[in-house]
Amino acid sequence: MSEMFRKWASIESFSHVMREINRRGSLEGSVFYQGKPKLHGTNAGFVVRNGVIVGAQKRSGMIDYPREDNVGFGAWVHSRLSQVYRDEFELNYTVFGEWCGPGVQKGVAVSMTKEKFFAAFAIALENSRSEETGVMWIFEPKIISEFVSRSANADSGIYVLPWVTPIYEMRPSSKASIDLFLERVNADVEQFEREDPWVKSTFGVSGIGEGLVYYAVHSTVPTFSTASRSLMFKAKGEKHRVTKSPRAATTEIDVQRRMDSKRLAETLCTDARLEQGAREVFADEYDPNKIGAFIAWVTDDVFKECAPEIAAAEVDTKVFQASLARRAAIWAKFAFERAGACA
């Protein structure tokens, strides 16, 4: 089944997107952004071949059901969705979404729904002639709904995430435009963290949200291309940020020159990042034998996402890496204790 798997790459922060735009120096004009809810669940998807569902996947690969399950998603796809899902056009694609509900995560509105559900936010259409990679990326909710219309309803447990913000213009060459754009984004996220309006209107559950994902709905980059996908960014509420930043979206993370390695590790590696790593490495159950893999995941993730901040702090990278490893190991030890996995 591995040949069917198409990975959903991590969505970067706005500061990362701006660094890439500045590095390339090739994006002219304005980018128009619109936001969808960022749900606090687990990344999931199902693969369709010739119009029929042939497998379920998690972020790291296909789900080998029944040997593994990914918090019930594998069982849901195999026992329920595959019985009713049919695409009359017999196309090949992957539907990406978030698997949410009771027992998947905790502490947010979406974890308090009566049952688990799948919220689709993107489709990768295979064998497309839109670009060299042969993939057309679809983010428009109305089009996604057309693909899953035969089963996208409350009875099937499939929902399509809608646009929940206005369309905002951002000109990468204008600081004033960027500042105004970020002001709007941060106001949106602040409101979303107080209460997730989509979860409330859809399920009647009131509670905090994780944040928003902003998609480039129009720019000089082709909308359905992988290059357009690289312009999207996530903006999380304070409780879910993976770095200690005062704002959900910013052009850079505030670090001091020659910052102490321990302080830098605490700034760039919050509990939210560690929890994300735990979900990726430990999955459904903490395993002491995977602590090494967990530390490696945390270290790689911080160096991947925060290279400019690490360079700006002018720390010894080996010392900083050791500080990261220690922080991750201590956090994992307490996580084991909370889970009752060790004394």
mmCIF file of C-alpha atoms in Angstrom, residues 303 315-323:
data_model
loop_
_atom_site.group_PDB
_atom_site.id
_atom_site.type_symbol
_atom_site.label_atom_id
_atom_site.label_comp_id
_atom_site.label_asym_id
_atom_site.label_seq_id
_atom_site.Cartn_x
_atom_site.Cartn_y
_atom_site.Cartn_z
ATOM 1 C CA PHE A 303 16.154 23.086 13.369
ATOM 2 C CA VAL A 315 24.453 29.907 20.115
ATOM 3 C CA ASP A 316 26.755 26.926 19.907
ATOM 4 C CA THR A 317 24.549 24.549 17.894
ATOM 5 C CA LYS A 318 25.893 21.449 19.659
ATOM 6 C CA VAL A 319 25.162 22.941 23.075
ATOM 7 C CA PHE A 320 21.735 24.076 21.877
ATOM 8 C CA GLN A 321 20.996 20.623 20.474
ATOM 9 C CA ALA A 322 21.911 19.115 23.854
ATOM 10 C CA SER A 323 19.555 21.592 25.585
#
